[in-house]
mmCIF file of C-alpha atoms in Angstrom:
data_model
loop_
_atom_site.group_PDB
_atom_site.id
_atom_site.type_symbol
_atom_site.label_atom_id
_atom_site.label_comp_id
_atom_site.label_asym_id
_atom_site.label_seq_id
_atom_site.Cartn_x
_atom_site.Cartn_y
_atom_site.Cartn_z
ATOM 1 C CA GLU A 254 99.543 92.656 117.262
ATOM 2 C CA MET A 255 97.803 95.875 118.244
ATOM 3 C CA SER A 256 94.312 96.922 117.150
ATOM 4 C CA MET A 257 94.069 99.950 114.876
ATOM 5 C CA PRO A 258 91.401 102.427 115.995
ATOM 6 C CA ASN A 259 88.258 102.675 113.825
ATOM 7 C CA THR A 260 89.204 99.660 111.675
ATOM 8 C CA ASP A 261 89.007 95.893 111.880
ATOM 9 C CA CYS A 262 92.747 95.667 111.116
ATOM 10 C CA SER A 263 95.615 95.201 113.508
ATOM 11 C CA VAL A 264 99.238 96.271 113.217
ATOM 12 C CA ARG A 265 101.866 93.532 113.172
ATOM 13 C CA LEU A 266 105.141 94.503 114.788
ATOM 14 C CA SER A 267 108.451 92.907 113.894
ATOM 15 C CA TRP A 268 111.518 92.811 116.167
ATOM 16 C CA THR A 269 114.633 94.027 114.324
ATOM 17 C CA GLY A 270 117.030 93.016 117.083
ATOM 18 C CA SER A 271 117.037 96.483 118.582
ATOM 19 C CA ALA A 272 113.506 97.837 118.162
ATOM 20 C CA TYR A 273 109.982 96.968 117.040
ATOM 21 C CA GLU A 274 108.964 98.186 113.555
ATOM 22 C CA GLU A 275 105.591 98.075 111.820
ATOM 23 C CA ALA A 276 105.536 95.014 109.555
ATOM 24 C CA GLY A 277 102.119 95.524 108.002
ATOM 25 C CA SER A 278 98.544 95.140 109.052
ATOM 26 C CA SER A 279 96.307 92.133 109.038
ATOM 27 C CA ARG A 280 92.671 91.205 109.254
ATOM 28 C CA ASP A 281 92.449 87.646 110.551
ATOM 29 C CA GLY A 282 95.940 86.961 109.168
ATOM 30 C CA VAL A 283 95.254 88.551 105.763
ATOM 31 C CA VAL A 284 97.162 91.712 104.857
ATOM 32 C CA CYS A 285 94.789 94.680 104.641
ATOM 33 C CA ALA A 286 97.253 97.578 104.465
ATOM 34 C CA ALA A 287 100.820 97.768 103.235
ATOM 35 C CA PRO A 288 103.345 99.064 105.737
ATOM 36 C CA ALA A 289 104.163 102.675 105.034
ATOM 37 C CA ARG A 290 107.270 104.588 106.011
ATOM 38 C CA GLN A 291 106.380 107.120 108.628
ATOM 39 C CA SER A 292 107.892 110.056 106.744
ATOM 40 C CA GLY A 293 110.538 111.012 104.221
ATOM 41 C CA PRO A 294 111.261 110.665 100.505
ATOM 42 C CA VAL A 295 110.140 107.501 98.699
ATOM 43 C CA ALA A 296 110.607 106.359 95.089
ATOM 44 C CA PHE A 297 106.854 105.726 94.639
ATOM 45 C CA PRO A 298 103.949 105.043 97.028
ATOM 46 C CA PRO A 299 103.224 101.327 97.634
ATOM 47 C CA LEU A 300 100.772 101.153 94.727
ATOM 48 C CA PRO A 301 100.868 99.612 91.263
ATOM 49 C CA LYS A 302 102.142 101.996 88.599
ATOM 50 C CA GLY A 303 99.860 102.343 85.608
ATOM 51 C CA TYR A 304 96.270 103.179 84.774
ATOM 52 C CA TYR A 305 93.588 104.227 87.280
ATOM 53 C CA ALA A 306 89.823 104.654 86.944
ATOM 54 C CA VAL A 307 88.704 108.055 88.253
ATOM 55 C CA GLY A 308 85.784 108.230 90.663
ATOM 56 C CA ALA A 309 83.338 105.547 91.731
ATOM 57 C CA VAL A 310 83.610 103.590 88.475
ATOM 58 C CA THR A 311 85.045 100.250 87.426
ATOM 59 C CA CYS A 312 87.810 99.974 84.845
ATOM 60 C CA ALA A 313 85.258 98.839 82.255
ATOM 61 C CA GLN A 314 83.079 101.877 82.997
ATOM 62 C CA ALA A 315 86.102 104.183 82.747
ATOM 63 C CA LEU A 316 86.776 102.805 79.259
ATOM 64 C CA ALA A 317 83.168 102.721 78.032
ATOM 65 C CA GLY A 318 82.847 104.529 74.724
ATOM 66 C CA ALA A 319 86.574 105.330 74.489
ATOM 67 C CA SER A 320 88.315 104.802 71.152
ATOM 68 C CA GLY A 321 90.993 106.358 68.997
ATOM 69 C CA ASP A 322 88.541 109.190 68.276
ATOM 70 C CA ASN A 323 86.859 109.423 71.682
ATOM 71 C CA PRO A 324 89.116 109.943 74.736
ATOM 72 C CA PRO A 325 88.747 107.950 77.965
ATOM 73 C CA ASP A 326 87.872 110.866 80.247
ATOM 74 C CA ARG A 327 87.676 108.752 83.433
ATOM 75 C CA LEU A 328 91.149 107.180 83.177
ATOM 76 C CA VAL A 329 94.588 108.468 84.241
ATOM 77 C CA LEU A 330 98.148 107.185 83.956
ATOM 78 C CA PHE A 331 100.083 107.404 87.246
ATOM 79 C CA ASN A 332 103.757 106.538 87.569
ATOM 80 C CA GLU A 333 106.990 108.073 88.843
ATOM 81 C CA ARG A 334 107.008 110.563 85.917
ATOM 82 C CA THR A 335 103.400 111.627 85.332
ATOM 83 C CA PHE A 336 99.820 111.863 86.533
ATOM 84 C CA ALA A 337 98.095 112.281 83.190
ATOM 85 C CA SER A 338 94.638 112.106 81.713
ATOM 86 C CA PHE A 339 94.042 111.884 77.963
ATOM 87 C CA ASP A 340 94.889 115.575 77.565
ATOM 88 C CA GLY A 341 98.054 115.595 79.661
ATOM 89 C CA GLY A 342 98.846 116.383 83.256
ATOM 90 C CA PRO A 343 101.566 117.427 85.659
ATOM 91 C CA GLN A 344 105.104 116.084 85.585
ATOM 92 C CA ILE A 345 105.966 114.216 88.790
ATOM 93 C CA GLU A 346 109.093 115.431 90.569
ATOM 94 C CA GLY A 347 109.028 113.173 93.628
ATOM 95 C CA PHE A 348 107.113 111.659 96.521
ATOM 96 C CA GLU A 349 107.279 112.033 100.272
ATOM 97 C CA ALA A 350 105.705 109.727 102.832
ATOM 98 C CA LEU A 351 103.721 111.743 105.360
ATOM 99 C CA GLY A 352 102.812 108.791 107.593
ATOM 100 C CA GLY A 353 99.511 107.037 108.067
ATOM 101 C CA GLY A 354 99.369 105.885 104.430
ATOM 102 C CA ARG A 355 99.484 109.471 103.109
ATOM 103 C CA PHE A 356 101.936 110.751 100.488
ATOM 104 C CA GLN A 357 102.802 114.205 99.162
ATOM 105 C CA VAL A 358 103.160 114.128 95.375
ATOM 106 C CA ARG A 359 105.482 116.888 94.199
ATOM 107 C CA ALA A 360 104.512 117.899 90.675
ATOM 108 C CA ALA A 361 104.706 120.775 88.209
ATOM 109 C CA SER A 362 102.436 121.823 85.368
ATOM 110 C CA HIS A 363 103.433 123.969 82.403
ATOM 111 C CA ASP A 364 101.176 126.458 80.669
ATOM 112 C CA GLU A 365 101.051 127.051 76.899
ATOM 113 C CA ASN A 366 103.965 129.511 77.247
ATOM 114 C CA GLY A 367 106.138 126.957 79.054
ATOM 115 C CA ARG A 368 105.855 128.613 82.480
ATOM 116 C CA ALA A 369 105.983 126.124 85.338
ATOM 117 C CA ALA A 370 103.509 126.161 88.225
ATOM 118 C CA ARG A 371 103.363 123.960 91.317
ATOM 119 C CA ALA A 372 100.781 121.185 91.062
ATOM 120 C CA ASP A 373 101.485 119.297 94.310
ATOM 121 C CA PHE A 374 98.796 117.103 95.845
ATOM 122 C CA VAL A 375 98.349 114.620 98.698
ATOM 123 C CA ILE A 376 97.099 111.059 98.259
ATOM 124 C CA ALA A 377 95.856 108.637 100.907
ATOM 125 C CA LEU A 378 96.158 104.903 100.221
ATOM 126 C CA GLN A 379 92.847 103.051 99.923
ATOM 127 C CA GLY A 380 93.848 99.381 100.057
ATOM 128 C CA ALA A 381 96.575 97.821 97.929
ATOM 129 C CA ASP A 382 95.321 99.121 94.578
ATOM 130 C CA GLY A 383 93.705 102.489 95.076
ATOM 131 C CA PHE A 384 94.077 105.942 96.536
ATOM 132 C CA LEU A 385 92.157 109.075 97.310
ATOM 133 C CA ILE A 386 93.343 112.530 96.330
ATOM 134 C CA GLU A 387 92.548 114.564 99.396
ATOM 135 C CA ASN A 388 91.672 117.963 97.932
ATOM 136 C CA PRO A 389 89.400 117.835 96.099
ATOM 137 C CA ALA A 390 88.421 114.361 97.294
ATOM 138 C CA GLN A 391 88.519 111.901 94.390
ATOM 139 C CA ARG A 392 88.910 108.101 94.401
ATOM 140 C CA TYR A 393 91.263 106.286 91.980
ATOM 141 C CA THR A 394 91.235 102.495 91.426
ATOM 142 C CA HIS A 395 94.012 100.608 89.607
ATOM 143 C CA CYS A 396 93.180 99.099 86.211
ATOM 144 C CA PRO A 397 95.672 96.449 85.030
ATOM 145 C CA THR A 398 97.329 97.377 81.731
ATOM 146 C CA SER A 399 95.943 94.157 80.239
ATOM 147 C CA GLN A 400 92.444 95.709 80.567
ATOM 148 C CA ILE A 401 93.381 98.855 78.640
ATOM 149 C CA PRO A 402 93.134 98.322 74.869
ATOM 150 C CA ARG A 403 96.378 98.981 73.015
ATOM 151 C CA GLU A 404 94.650 101.578 70.804
ATOM 152 C CA ILE A 405 93.668 103.595 73.892
ATOM 153 C CA ARG A 406 97.169 103.360 75.399
ATOM 154 C CA GLU A 407 98.862 104.412 72.154
ATOM 155 C CA ASP A 408 96.396 107.108 71.074
ATOM 156 C CA TRP A 409 95.852 108.801 74.419
ATOM 157 C CA PHE A 410 98.606 107.985 76.920
ATOM 158 C CA GLU A 411 101.912 106.942 75.399
ATOM 159 C CA PHE A 412 103.192 110.417 74.704
ATOM 160 C CA THR A 413 106.289 110.729 72.586
ATOM 161 C CA PRO A 414 108.054 113.935 71.617
ATOM 162 C CA GLY A 415 106.923 114.993 68.153
#
């Protein structure tokens, strides 16, 4: 194990038979950061897919007051296809590991005339269930689907072509 600067975590190295590779990080034997590929394309960052509370709020706070008539304005859906709030969002085109727990999200938005525009952004992992969008800085914390009422999921997030 090697200490990681400015943290109380240490990197565990694993021998592959020909070289050492990062096998994760630990704090007193407890995993505190998932191993991340140094760079290159990935299917999805090492995060749960699903709903995320936006900002310094809990999942319950993100849902407070939301209903079929009142949108949850502090909740987003993040998966390999979309990063969407109640009123839509960019279409995800792919992910690239940048190293150090950072990932480039390649995305495109479309205006009302159907013109595409780049909407790429960079996220930095914040533990096993959260991330930070780097610019502008905004924290996102995973909310298990079981905590999101079906009415909210169906009315605001499960988009189907009309």
